[in-house]
Amino acid sequence: MPSPRLRHEAIFLLVFALDLVNMFIATVAYPALAAELQADISTLAWVGTAYMLGLSVVIPLAPWLAARCGERRLLLAALLLFALAAALAGAAPGIGWLLGWRLLQGLAGGLLIPVAQAAAYRQCSPGQRGALTRRILLVALLVPALAPALGGLLVQWLSWRGVLWASLPLALAAMGLVLAWMPADGDRTAPRLQAYALATAMSALGVLLLALTWLGEPGHRIAGAVLLLLALVLATAHLRHARQQAQPLLRWSLLSHRGLRLAMLVYLAVPGVFIGSQLASTLQLHQAGYSAARIGALMLPWALASALAITGSRRLLARFGPAAVLRGGMFLQASGLLLMALLPQPPFALAALLYALTGAGGSLCSSTAQTLAFHGVEGEALGDASALWNLNRQLSFCLGTAAIALLLALALQWLPARATGVALGLAAVLTLLPMALLRRSQPLTIAQPEHA
C-alpha cells in the first residue's frame, strides 16, 4: 500500500492530467465539430473558452468550499459533476447545449486542481516538494503531447463526440482513488464567504470574455464595446473593495513584486497566446489537407522540444540570467508562429519543426516565469502568490483563446483568403510584448542555490 504522501500525489497528478486532457484534446475536433453543428469561428472558440472560463471563475471559491465541505467530499462531488458534464457534452444535440455542458465541466474541474494540489503538498516535506514538482512537469509535457494525437485518432475512428468522452475513464479512475485512499473529512471551520468579491471577480471575467468575442462579430461590436467598459467597471469595483479588506479574497498588493507581475504577463503572452493560436493553426492545417490525426501528432515534437528546454533552463538561467532566457524563449515562439503564418501549406517535417520552435520557446518562458514568480516571496505571502499564479494560469488560457479568436474573426471579414495566417502573425507579435518590460536599467536576477 503506498504511503499517504504518494496516495495524495497520485490523486493530484491524475486530476491535473484530467484538466490538461480537456484543455488540449478538443482542438483537433474543431473542423469536424463545426461541420456537424454548423458553428462559426466565434462560436467554435467558445468550446475551449467555456471550459476554461468555468475553471477560472471558480478557483477563488475552491479553498472556502474545501473548508466548508471537506476535501474528500468536495473532490468526489466535483469529479461526479465533471464526468456527468463530459458525458452530456459528448451527446449534445446542438452547439448551445455543448457550450453549456463545457461551462459546467469547467466549473467542476476548477475545484479539482487547487484542492488536490493543496492536499498533495501538505503531505510533502520541504525536501520532497522538488520531486513532486518534477512529476508535475512530466505530466504537463506528456499529456499535451499525447492528448491531441489521441483526439485525432478518435475523430477518425468515432467522431468529435468521442473526443469529449475521452476524459470519462480518467474521471472515474480519480473517483476510485479518492474513495479508496483519501481519509474521511474531519472537523471543519470555514471562513466568512466574501460574496461581493467573488461576484465582481467572476462577473468581470465573464463579461470580458464575452466582450472580446462580440467585438469580432459585425452585428455585436457596439454591444462588445459596451461590455468591455462594463468589465472595466466590475474589475475596478472588485479592486477597490479588495483594498478595503484586511484579508482580501485575492491579495492583489503582491503585484508590486516585479518578478511575480512580470511572470504573470509572460504567461499570458507566451503560453496563453500559444493555446489561443491552436484554433488558427488547426484550421489552417485542416485547409492544407492535414487529417485530425496528423494535426494532433504535431504536439509530439512540441513536447520533445519542451522537455529539452525545461531540462536546460536551469543552466541557461545560471549563465545568462532570466531576462536573456525570456527574450530567447519569446523569440523562438514568435518565430515558429510567424513561419506558420507565412507557410500555410508546410510539409509535415517542416510543420513539426515549427511546432518544436514554439514548444522550446514557450517552455523556456514558462519555466523561467515559474521560478521568477516566487523568488523573494516568503512566509504566508507564498500561499497568496500561489493563488494569484494559478488563477493567472487559467486566465491566460481563457484570454489567449478569446483574443486570437477575435483576431481570426476580424481577419475572416477583411482578408478571408489569408485569415488564419494573419491571426498567427498577430499572435507572434503578441508573444513579443513583454520584451518592453525587460529593461536593462532594472535587471532581473535569481539567486542560485548553494551547493553543499
Tab-separated table of C-alpha atoms in Angstrom:
chain	number	residue	atom	x	y	z
A	1	MET	CA	0.000	0.000	0.000
A	2	PRO	CA	1.516	3.414	-0.954
A	3	SER	CA	2.280	5.945	1.759
A	4	PRO	CA	-0.233	8.766	2.395
A	5	ARG	CA	2.088	11.179	0.572
A	6	LEU	CA	2.194	9.046	-2.572
A	7	ARG	CA	-1.561	8.480	-2.456
A	8	HIS	CA	-2.307	12.205	-2.400
A	9	GLU	CA	0.302	12.840	-5.103
A	10	ALA	CA	-1.289	10.202	-7.346
A	11	ILE	CA	-4.734	11.786	-6.927
A	12	PHE	CA	-3.404	15.258	-7.701
A	13	LEU	CA	-1.423	14.148	-10.767
A	14	LEU	CA	-4.460	12.301	-12.106
A	15	VAL	CA	-6.814	15.285	-11.780
A	16	PHE	CA	-4.072	17.537	-13.218
A	17	ALA	CA	-3.876	15.191	-16.226
A	18	LEU	CA	-7.677	15.293	-16.453
A	19	ASP	CA	-7.599	19.091	-16.731
A	20	LEU	CA	-4.861	19.026	-19.388
A	21	VAL	CA	-6.668	16.389	-21.444
A	22	ASN	CA	-9.775	18.564	-21.621
A	23	MET	CA	-7.721	21.628	-22.485
A	24	PHE	CA	-5.705	20.083	-25.334
A	25	ILE	CA	-7.713	17.210	-26.798
A	26	ALA	CA	-10.708	19.118	-28.178
A	27	THR	CA	-8.805	21.401	-30.579
A	28	VAL	CA	-8.245	18.745	-33.252
A	29	ALA	CA	-12.004	18.064	-33.336
A	30	TYR	CA	-12.947	21.674	-34.186
A	31	PRO	CA	-13.259	21.232	-38.002
A	32	ALA	CA	-15.482	18.131	-37.653
A	33	LEU	CA	-17.498	19.746	-34.858
A	34	ALA	CA	-18.013	22.942	-36.875
A	35	ALA	CA	-19.206	20.971	-39.898
A	36	GLU	CA	-21.741	18.863	-37.984
A	37	LEU	CA	-23.087	21.571	-35.668
A	38	GLN	CA	-22.737	24.416	-38.190
A	39	ALA	CA	-20.732	26.612	-35.819
A	40	ASP	CA	-18.849	29.714	-36.955
A	41	ILE	CA	-15.378	30.709	-35.761
A	42	SER	CA	-16.552	32.914	-32.882
A	43	THR	CA	-18.875	30.219	-31.545
A	44	LEU	CA	-16.308	27.480	-32.116
A	45	ALA	CA	-13.756	29.296	-29.956
A	46	TRP	CA	-16.171	29.060	-27.019
A	47	VAL	CA	-15.848	25.258	-26.972
A	48	GLY	CA	-12.458	25.827	-25.330
A	49	THR	CA	-13.231	29.185	-23.743
A	50	ALA	CA	-16.368	27.976	-21.947
A	51	TYR	CA	-14.403	25.188	-20.255
A	52	MET	CA	-11.537	27.494	-19.264
A	53	LEU	CA	-13.948	30.205	-18.112
A	54	GLY	CA	-15.536	27.739	-15.705
A	55	LEU	CA	-12.099	26.742	-14.456
A	56	SER	CA	-11.041	30.323	-13.865
A	57	VAL	CA	-14.039	31.786	-12.102
A	58	VAL	CA	-14.382	29.018	-9.517
A	59	ILE	CA	-10.730	28.859	-8.365
A	60	PRO	CA	-11.119	31.602	-5.702
A	61	LEU	CA	-14.102	29.721	-4.279
A	62	ALA	CA	-12.327	26.349	-4.003
A	63	PRO	CA	-10.478	26.907	-0.669
A	64	TRP	CA	-13.665	28.112	1.036
A	65	LEU	CA	-15.676	25.146	-0.266
A	66	ALA	CA	-12.941	22.726	0.838
A	67	ALA	CA	-13.032	24.222	4.339
A	68	ARG	CA	-16.815	24.165	4.353
A	69	CYS	CA	-17.467	20.696	2.871
A	70	GLY	CA	-14.190	18.835	3.389
A	71	GLU	CA	-11.605	17.992	0.729
A	72	ARG	CA	-12.746	14.393	0.181
A	73	ARG	CA	-16.415	15.269	-0.230
A	74	LEU	CA	-15.636	18.219	-2.492
A	75	LEU	CA	-13.346	16.199	-4.764
A	76	LEU	CA	-15.917	13.401	-5.106
A	77	ALA	CA	-18.743	15.848	-5.877
A	78	ALA	CA	-16.597	17.762	-8.390
A	79	LEU	CA	-15.461	14.566	-10.139
A	80	LEU	CA	-19.029	13.270	-10.373
A	81	LEU	CA	-20.234	16.584	-11.816
A	82	PHE	CA	-17.249	16.670	-14.183
A	83	ALA	CA	-17.988	13.166	-15.519
A	84	LEU	CA	-21.698	13.935	-15.935
A	85	ALA	CA	-20.953	17.157	-17.843
A	86	ALA	CA	-18.425	15.347	-20.080
A	87	ALA	CA	-20.979	12.657	-20.949
A	88	LEU	CA	-23.640	15.264	-21.739
A	89	ALA	CA	-21.212	17.405	-23.776
A	90	GLY	CA	-20.374	14.423	-25.985
A	91	ALA	CA	-24.090	13.789	-26.530
A	92	ALA	CA	-25.012	17.450	-27.122
A	93	PRO	CA	-27.614	17.876	-29.909
A	94	GLY	CA	-26.514	21.429	-30.730
A	95	ILE	CA	-23.740	23.940	-30.187
A	96	GLY	CA	-25.643	25.793	-27.446
A	97	TRP	CA	-26.035	22.651	-25.367
A	98	LEU	CA	-22.381	21.777	-25.953
A	99	LEU	CA	-21.171	25.155	-24.668
A	100	GLY	CA	-23.399	24.907	-21.599
A	101	TRP	CA	-22.102	21.474	-20.667
A	102	ARG	CA	-18.492	22.568	-21.283
A	103	LEU	CA	-19.007	25.503	-18.909
A	104	LEU	CA	-20.400	23.158	-16.251
A	105	GLN	CA	-17.472	20.798	-16.817
A	106	GLY	CA	-15.075	23.694	-16.282
A	107	LEU	CA	-16.799	24.759	-13.072
A	108	ALA	CA	-16.348	21.232	-11.722
A	109	GLY	CA	-12.759	20.997	-12.971
A	110	GLY	CA	-11.822	24.310	-11.365
A	111	LEU	CA	-12.478	22.799	-7.930
A	112	LEU	CA	-10.210	19.812	-8.540
A	113	ILE	CA	-6.708	21.230	-9.063
A	114	PRO	CA	-6.420	23.711	-6.147
A	115	VAL	CA	-7.964	21.273	-3.646
A	116	ALA	CA	-5.979	18.205	-4.771
A	117	GLN	CA	-2.790	20.282	-5.058
A	118	ALA	CA	-3.134	21.639	-1.530
A	119	ALA	CA	-3.709	18.115	-0.180
A	120	ALA	CA	-0.659	16.756	-2.040
A	121	TYR	CA	1.758	19.497	-0.963
A	122	ARG	CA	0.541	19.265	2.617
A	123	GLN	CA	1.802	15.667	2.730
A	124	CYS	CA	5.276	16.613	1.420
A	125	SER	CA	8.206	17.783	3.478
A	126	PRO	CA	10.140	20.747	2.003
A	127	GLY	CA	12.742	18.331	0.654
A	128	GLN	CA	10.108	16.206	-1.103
A	129	ARG	CA	8.389	19.037	-2.947
A	130	GLY	CA	11.053	19.228	-5.643
A	131	ALA	CA	10.381	15.614	-6.648
A	132	LEU	CA	6.640	16.329	-6.834
A	133	THR	CA	7.308	19.393	-8.990
A	134	ARG	CA	9.347	17.273	-11.423
A	135	ARG	CA	6.498	14.775	-11.677
A	136	ILE	CA	4.078	17.628	-12.326
A	137	LEU	CA	6.295	18.882	-15.170
A	138	LEU	CA	6.412	15.372	-16.617
A	139	VAL	CA	2.604	15.196	-16.689
A	140	ALA	CA	2.495	18.730	-18.123
A	141	LEU	CA	4.696	17.558	-21.019
A	142	LEU	CA	3.232	14.129	-21.730
A	143	VAL	CA	-0.476	14.983	-21.676
A	144	PRO	CA	-0.350	17.963	-24.116
A	145	ALA	CA	1.722	15.778	-26.440
A	146	LEU	CA	-0.423	12.649	-26.309
A	147	ALA	CA	-3.922	14.139	-25.932
A	148	PRO	CA	-4.136	15.804	-29.387
A	149	ALA	CA	-2.712	12.694	-31.048
A	150	LEU	CA	-5.325	10.546	-29.282
A	151	GLY	CA	-8.001	13.098	-30.110
A	152	GLY	CA	-7.111	12.982	-33.796
A	153	LEU	CA	-7.466	9.198	-33.836
A	154	LEU	CA	-10.805	9.384	-32.008
A	155	VAL	CA	-12.138	11.860	-34.576
A	156	GLN	CA	-11.191	9.462	-37.388
A	157	TRP	CA	-12.405	6.284	-35.665
A	158	LEU	CA	-15.555	7.669	-33.996
A	159	SER	CA	-16.417	11.371	-34.257
A	160	TRP	CA	-15.831	14.596	-32.367
A	161	ARG	CA	-18.137	13.169	-29.672
A	162	GLY	CA	-15.567	10.501	-28.823
A	163	VAL	CA	-13.041	13.256	-28.101
A	164	LEU	CA	-15.290	14.816	-25.467
A	165	TRP	CA	-15.912	11.413	-23.872
A	166	ALA	CA	-12.175	10.643	-23.631
A	167	SER	CA	-11.911	12.149	-20.134
A	168	LEU	CA	-14.570	9.867	-18.638
A	169	PRO	CA	-12.206	6.946	-17.798
A	170	LEU	CA	-9.786	9.340	-16.067
A	171	ALA	CA	-12.595	10.942	-14.043
A	172	LEU	CA	-13.902	7.550	-12.920
A	173	ALA	CA	-10.386	6.375	-12.022
A	174	ALA	CA	-9.843	9.527	-9.956
A	175	MET	CA	-13.118	8.938	-8.102
A	176	GLY	CA	-11.966	5.423	-7.286
A	177	LEU	CA	-8.657	6.674	-5.890
A	178	VAL	CA	-10.342	9.362	-3.778
A	179	LEU	CA	-12.765	6.806	-2.336
A	180	ALA	CA	-10.000	4.284	-1.618
A	181	TRP	CA	-7.127	6.497	-0.496
A	182	MET	CA	-8.332	9.805	0.939
A	183	PRO	CA	-9.222	9.740	4.645
A	184	ALA	CA	-12.644	10.839	5.826
A	185	ASP	CA	-13.048	14.561	6.400
A	186	GLY	CA	-12.609	15.682	9.977
A	187	ASP	CA	-13.857	18.778	11.800
A	188	ARG	CA	-14.085	21.829	9.583
A	189	THR	CA	-14.185	25.577	10.145
A	190	ALA	CA	-14.912	27.780	7.146
A	191	PRO	CA	-14.023	31.491	6.976
A	192	ARG	CA	-16.643	34.048	6.017
A	193	LEU	CA	-17.546	33.880	2.335
A	194	GLN	CA	-16.701	37.151	0.580
A	195	ALA	CA	-19.704	37.106	-1.718
A	196	TYR	CA	-19.215	40.616	-3.138
A	197	ALA	CA	-15.574	39.967	-4.054
A	198	LEU	CA	-16.452	36.656	-5.701
A	199	ALA	CA	-19.396	38.116	-7.626
A	200	THR	CA	-17.465	41.082	-9.011
A	201	ALA	CA	-14.422	38.995	-9.956
A	202	MET	CA	-16.461	36.280	-11.684
A	203	SER	CA	-18.686	38.807	-13.455
A	204	ALA	CA	-15.740	40.890	-14.671
A	205	LEU	CA	-14.069	37.868	-16.254
A	206	GLY	CA	-17.225	36.533	-17.879
A	207	VAL	CA	-18.180	39.930	-19.296
A	208	LEU	CA	-14.610	40.484	-20.576
A	209	LEU	CA	-14.547	37.200	-22.483
A	210	LEU	CA	-17.985	37.829	-23.974
A	211	ALA	CA	-16.892	41.347	-24.975
A	212	LEU	CA	-13.794	40.030	-26.786
A	213	THR	CA	-15.934	37.503	-28.652
A	214	TRP	CA	-18.596	40.011	-29.688
A	215	LEU	CA	-16.050	42.589	-30.849
A	216	GLY	CA	-15.161	40.152	-33.646
A	217	GLU	CA	-18.758	39.893	-34.871
A	218	PRO	CA	-20.133	42.666	-37.123
A	219	GLY	CA	-23.593	42.612	-35.535
A	220	HIS	CA	-22.345	42.757	-31.952
A	221	ARG	CA	-19.421	45.210	-31.972
A	222	ILE	CA	-21.266	48.034	-30.219
A	223	ALA	CA	-22.512	45.603	-27.575
A	224	GLY	CA	-18.967	44.238	-27.302
A	225	ALA	CA	-17.567	47.730	-26.651
A	226	VAL	CA	-20.238	48.364	-24.002
A	227	LEU	CA	-19.428	45.051	-22.320
A	228	LEU	CA	-15.723	45.914	-22.366
A	229	LEU	CA	-16.466	49.081	-20.395
A	230	LEU	CA	-18.703	47.098	-18.027
A	231	ALA	CA	-15.875	44.607	-17.426
A	232	LEU	CA	-13.578	47.529	-16.538
A	233	VAL	CA	-16.172	48.893	-14.076
A	234	LEU	CA	-16.603	45.483	-12.420
A	235	ALA	CA	-12.836	44.958	-12.158
A	236	THR	CA	-12.417	48.424	-10.629
A	237	ALA	CA	-15.163	47.711	-8.088
A	238	HIS	CA	-13.505	44.424	-7.155
A	239	LEU	CA	-10.077	46.023	-6.678
A	240	ARG	CA	-11.496	48.938	-4.661
A	241	HIS	CA	-13.278	46.504	-2.351
A	242	ALA	CA	-10.119	44.391	-2.007
A	243	ARG	CA	-8.079	47.410	-0.850
A	244	GLN	CA	-10.556	47.960	1.994
A	245	GLN	CA	-10.281	44.397	3.329
A	246	ALA	CA	-7.749	43.278	5.908
A	247	GLN	CA	-7.801	39.801	4.336
A	248	PRO	CA	-8.951	40.206	0.713
A	249	LEU	CA	-10.113	37.290	-1.367
A	250	LEU	CA	-7.076	37.761	-3.621
A	251	ARG	CA	-4.034	39.666	-2.364
A	252	TRP	CA	-3.518	41.976	-5.334
A	253	SER	CA	-0.908	44.028	-3.452
A	254	LEU	CA	1.565	41.238	-4.245
A	255	LEU	CA	1.632	42.508	-7.823
A	256	SER	CA	4.014	45.187	-6.544
A	257	HIS	CA	6.546	42.330	-6.610
A	258	ARG	CA	8.155	42.889	-10.032
A	259	GLY	CA	9.070	39.262	-10.584
A	260	LEU	CA	5.525	38.000	-9.958
A	261	ARG	CA	3.989	40.762	-12.067
A	262	LEU	CA	6.327	40.135	-14.999
A	263	ALA	CA	5.954	36.360	-14.736
A	264	MET	CA	2.166	36.639	-14.936
A	265	LEU	CA	2.381	38.860	-18.019
A	266	VAL	CA	4.850	36.468	-19.666
A	267	TYR	CA	2.484	33.550	-19.049
A	268	LEU	CA	-0.357	35.498	-20.637
A	269	ALA	CA	1.670	36.499	-23.698
A	270	VAL	CA	3.501	33.209	-24.332
A	271	PRO	CA	1.678	30.009	-23.149
A	272	GLY	CA	-1.674	31.824	-23.228
A	273	VAL	CA	-1.175	33.085	-26.776
A	274	PHE	CA	0.063	29.662	-27.923
A	275	ILE	CA	-3.106	27.960	-26.625
A	276	GLY	CA	-5.182	30.597	-28.413
A	277	SER	CA	-3.201	30.196	-31.637
A	278	GLN	CA	-4.083	26.494	-31.774
A	279	LEU	CA	-7.514	27.365	-33.160
A	280	ALA	CA	-5.971	29.258	-36.104
A	281	SER	CA	-3.190	26.736	-36.748
A	282	THR	CA	-5.603	23.772	-36.625
A	283	LEU	CA	-7.934	25.393	-39.161
A	284	GLN	CA	-5.007	26.329	-41.408
A	285	LEU	CA	-3.560	22.799	-41.383
A	286	HIS	CA	-7.030	21.346	-41.987
A	287	GLN	CA	-7.384	23.591	-45.041
A	288	ALA	CA	-3.957	22.373	-46.182
A	289	GLY	CA	-5.264	18.793	-46.212
A	290	TYR	CA	-3.926	17.525	-42.875
A	291	SER	CA	-6.016	14.867	-41.146
A	292	ALA	CA	-7.016	15.277	-37.499
A	293	ALA	CA	-4.542	12.537	-36.534
A	294	ARG	CA	-1.622	14.293	-38.277
A	295	ILE	CA	-2.524	17.638	-36.698
A	296	GLY	CA	-2.616	16.002	-33.264
A	297	ALA	CA	0.722	14.277	-33.890
A	298	LEU	CA	2.426	17.665	-34.250
A	299	MET	CA	2.240	18.055	-30.471
A	300	LEU	CA	4.791	15.255	-30.099
A	301	PRO	CA	7.749	17.335	-31.415
A	302	TRP	CA	6.347	20.239	-29.401
A	303	ALA	CA	6.590	18.133	-26.228
A	304	LEU	CA	10.085	16.857	-27.036
A	305	ALA	CA	11.373	20.384	-27.584
A	306	SER	CA	9.611	21.487	-24.397
A	307	ALA	CA	11.320	18.736	-22.397
A	308	LEU	CA	14.743	19.760	-23.716
A	309	ALA	CA	14.030	23.418	-22.922
A	310	ILE	CA	12.916	22.685	-19.362
A	311	THR	CA	15.935	20.426	-18.803
A	312	GLY	CA	18.337	23.125	-19.971
A	313	SER	CA	16.579	26.141	-18.466
A	314	ARG	CA	18.377	25.910	-15.109
A	315	ARG	CA	21.820	26.101	-16.745
A	316	LEU	CA	20.694	28.869	-19.071
A	317	LEU	CA	19.351	30.882	-16.147
A	318	ALA	CA	22.624	30.491	-14.259
A	319	ARG	CA	24.708	31.543	-17.255
A	320	PHE	CA	22.643	34.255	-18.941
A	321	GLY	CA	20.052	35.378	-16.376
A	322	PRO	CA	16.231	35.360	-16.604
A	323	ALA	CA	15.874	38.398	-18.888
A	324	ALA	CA	18.005	36.832	-21.635
A	325	VAL	CA	16.262	33.458	-21.326
A	326	LEU	CA	12.847	35.110	-21.537
A	327	ARG	CA	13.893	37.090	-24.625
A	328	GLY	CA	15.194	33.926	-26.256
A	329	GLY	CA	12.027	31.988	-25.466
A	330	MET	CA	9.753	34.738	-26.793
A	331	PHE	CA	11.833	34.978	-29.972
A	332	LEU	CA	11.630	31.211	-30.586
A	333	GLN	CA	7.859	31.015	-30.129
A	334	ALA	CA	7.264	34.162	-32.180
A	335	SER	CA	9.470	32.745	-34.954
A	336	GLY	CA	7.507	29.496	-35.026
A	337	LEU	CA	4.159	31.303	-35.179
A	338	LEU	CA	5.360	33.754	-37.837
A	339	LEU	CA	6.700	30.973	-40.055
A	340	MET	CA	3.386	29.137	-39.680
A	341	ALA	CA	1.685	32.309	-40.898
A	342	LEU	CA	3.999	32.638	-43.907
A	343	LEU	CA	3.899	28.924	-44.842
A	344	PRO	CA	0.215	27.914	-44.913
A	345	GLN	CA	0.858	24.526	-46.574
A	346	PRO	CA	4.054	23.163	-44.998
A	347	PRO	CA	5.198	19.559	-45.419
A	348	PHE	CA	4.831	17.523	-42.250
A	349	ALA	CA	8.534	17.642	-41.348
A	350	LEU	CA	8.593	21.435	-41.577
A	351	ALA	CA	5.358	21.749	-39.581
A	352	ALA	CA	6.918	19.518	-36.901
A	353	LEU	CA	9.961	21.818	-36.785
A	354	LEU	CA	7.756	24.893	-36.368
A	355	TYR	CA	5.845	23.253	-33.528
A	356	ALA	CA	9.190	22.337	-31.933
A	357	LEU	CA	10.223	26.012	-32.074
A	358	THR	CA	7.060	27.071	-30.264
A	359	GLY	CA	7.495	24.264	-27.729
A	360	ALA	CA	11.082	25.218	-26.917
A	361	GLY	CA	10.305	28.925	-26.710
A	362	GLY	CA	7.128	28.533	-24.700
A	363	SER	CA	8.727	26.200	-22.158
A	364	LEU	CA	11.786	28.410	-21.706
A	365	CYS	CA	9.417	31.249	-20.847
A	366	SER	CA	7.011	29.272	-18.660
A	367	SER	CA	9.745	27.541	-16.617
A	368	THR	CA	11.611	30.838	-16.122
A	369	ALA	CA	8.400	32.634	-15.213
A	370	GLN	CA	7.544	29.924	-12.670
A	371	THR	CA	10.934	30.452	-10.990
A	372	LEU	CA	10.755	34.230	-11.201
A	373	ALA	CA	7.223	34.482	-9.817
A	374	PHE	CA	8.064	33.256	-6.304
A	375	HIS	CA	11.651	34.447	-5.981
A	376	GLY	CA	11.829	36.721	-2.954
A	377	VAL	CA	8.269	35.912	-1.797
A	378	GLU	CA	8.405	34.363	1.662
A	379	GLY	CA	6.246	33.111	4.524
A	380	GLU	CA	2.482	33.479	4.411
A	381	ALA	CA	2.696	35.529	1.214
A	382	LEU	CA	3.636	32.359	-0.679
A	383	GLY	CA	0.111	30.986	-0.403
A	384	ASP	CA	-1.422	34.219	-1.693
A	385	ALA	CA	1.132	34.423	-4.501
A	386	SER	CA	0.343	30.824	-5.440
A	387	ALA	CA	-3.375	31.633	-5.646
A	388	LEU	CA	-2.689	34.579	-7.957
A	389	TRP	CA	-0.326	32.482	-10.071
A	390	ASN	CA	-2.784	29.598	-10.550
A	391	LEU	CA	-5.639	31.971	-11.311
A	392	ASN	CA	-3.445	33.762	-13.852
A	393	ARG	CA	-2.597	30.419	-15.467
A	394	GLN	CA	-6.249	29.761	-16.228
A	395	LEU	CA	-6.935	33.383	-17.190
A	396	SER	CA	-4.020	33.263	-19.627
A	397	PHE	CA	-5.579	30.358	-21.497
A	398	CYS	CA	-9.039	31.988	-21.458
A	399	LEU	CA	-7.873	35.402	-22.608
A	400	GLY	CA	-5.379	33.973	-25.107
A	401	THR	CA	-8.106	31.899	-26.743
A	402	ALA	CA	-10.582	34.788	-26.774
A	403	ALA	CA	-8.027	37.281	-28.135
A	404	ILE	CA	-6.834	35.074	-31.009
A	405	ALA	CA	-10.431	34.117	-31.839
A	406	LEU	CA	-11.229	37.850	-32.044
A	407	LEU	CA	-8.273	38.473	-34.368
A	408	LEU	CA	-9.249	35.486	-36.505
A	409	ALA	CA	-12.873	36.637	-36.774
A	410	LEU	CA	-11.769	40.133	-37.846
A	411	ALA	CA	-9.310	38.688	-40.375
A	412	LEU	CA	-12.058	36.494	-41.854
A	413	GLN	CA	-14.045	39.659	-42.599
A	414	TRP	CA	-11.197	41.736	-44.027
A	415	LEU	CA	-8.798	39.167	-45.523
A	416	PRO	CA	-10.737	35.886	-45.750
A	417	ALA	CA	-8.197	34.165	-48.018
A	418	ARG	CA	-5.363	34.736	-45.505
A	419	ALA	CA	-7.321	34.907	-42.247
A	420	THR	CA	-5.517	32.108	-40.374
A	421	GLY	CA	-2.111	33.418	-41.468
A	422	VAL	CA	-2.962	36.937	-40.306
A	423	ALA	CA	-4.143	35.630	-36.929
A	424	LEU	CA	-0.946	33.593	-36.474
A	425	GLY	CA	1.202	36.585	-37.453
A	426	LEU	CA	-0.539	38.785	-34.900
A	427	ALA	CA	-0.113	36.014	-32.302
A	428	ALA	CA	3.635	36.230	-32.962
A	429	VAL	CA	3.511	39.980	-32.274
A	430	LEU	CA	1.589	39.441	-29.006
A	431	THR	CA	4.211	36.916	-27.907
A	432	LEU	CA	6.883	39.629	-28.043
A	433	LEU	CA	5.005	42.269	-25.995
A	434	PRO	CA	6.658	41.509	-22.602
A	435	MET	CA	10.062	42.360	-24.085
A	436	ALA	CA	9.209	46.015	-23.491
A	437	LEU	CA	9.342	45.374	-19.728
A	438	LEU	CA	12.764	43.711	-19.780
A	439	ARG	CA	14.699	46.960	-19.391
A	440	ARG	CA	18.402	46.886	-18.715
A	441	SER	CA	18.005	49.647	-16.157
A	442	GLN	CA	16.145	47.208	-13.914
A	443	PRO	CA	17.977	43.895	-14.306
A	444	LEU	CA	16.290	40.688	-13.214
A	445	THR	CA	18.274	38.355	-11.023
A	446	ILE	CA	17.604	34.995	-9.429
A	447	ALA	CA	19.868	33.817	-6.633
A	448	GLN	CA	21.412	30.454	-7.397
A	449	PRO	CA	21.026	27.694	-4.804
A	450	GLU	CA	24.039	26.957	-2.667
A	451	HIS	CA	25.678	23.583	-3.149
A	452	ALA	CA	26.947	21.644	-0.193
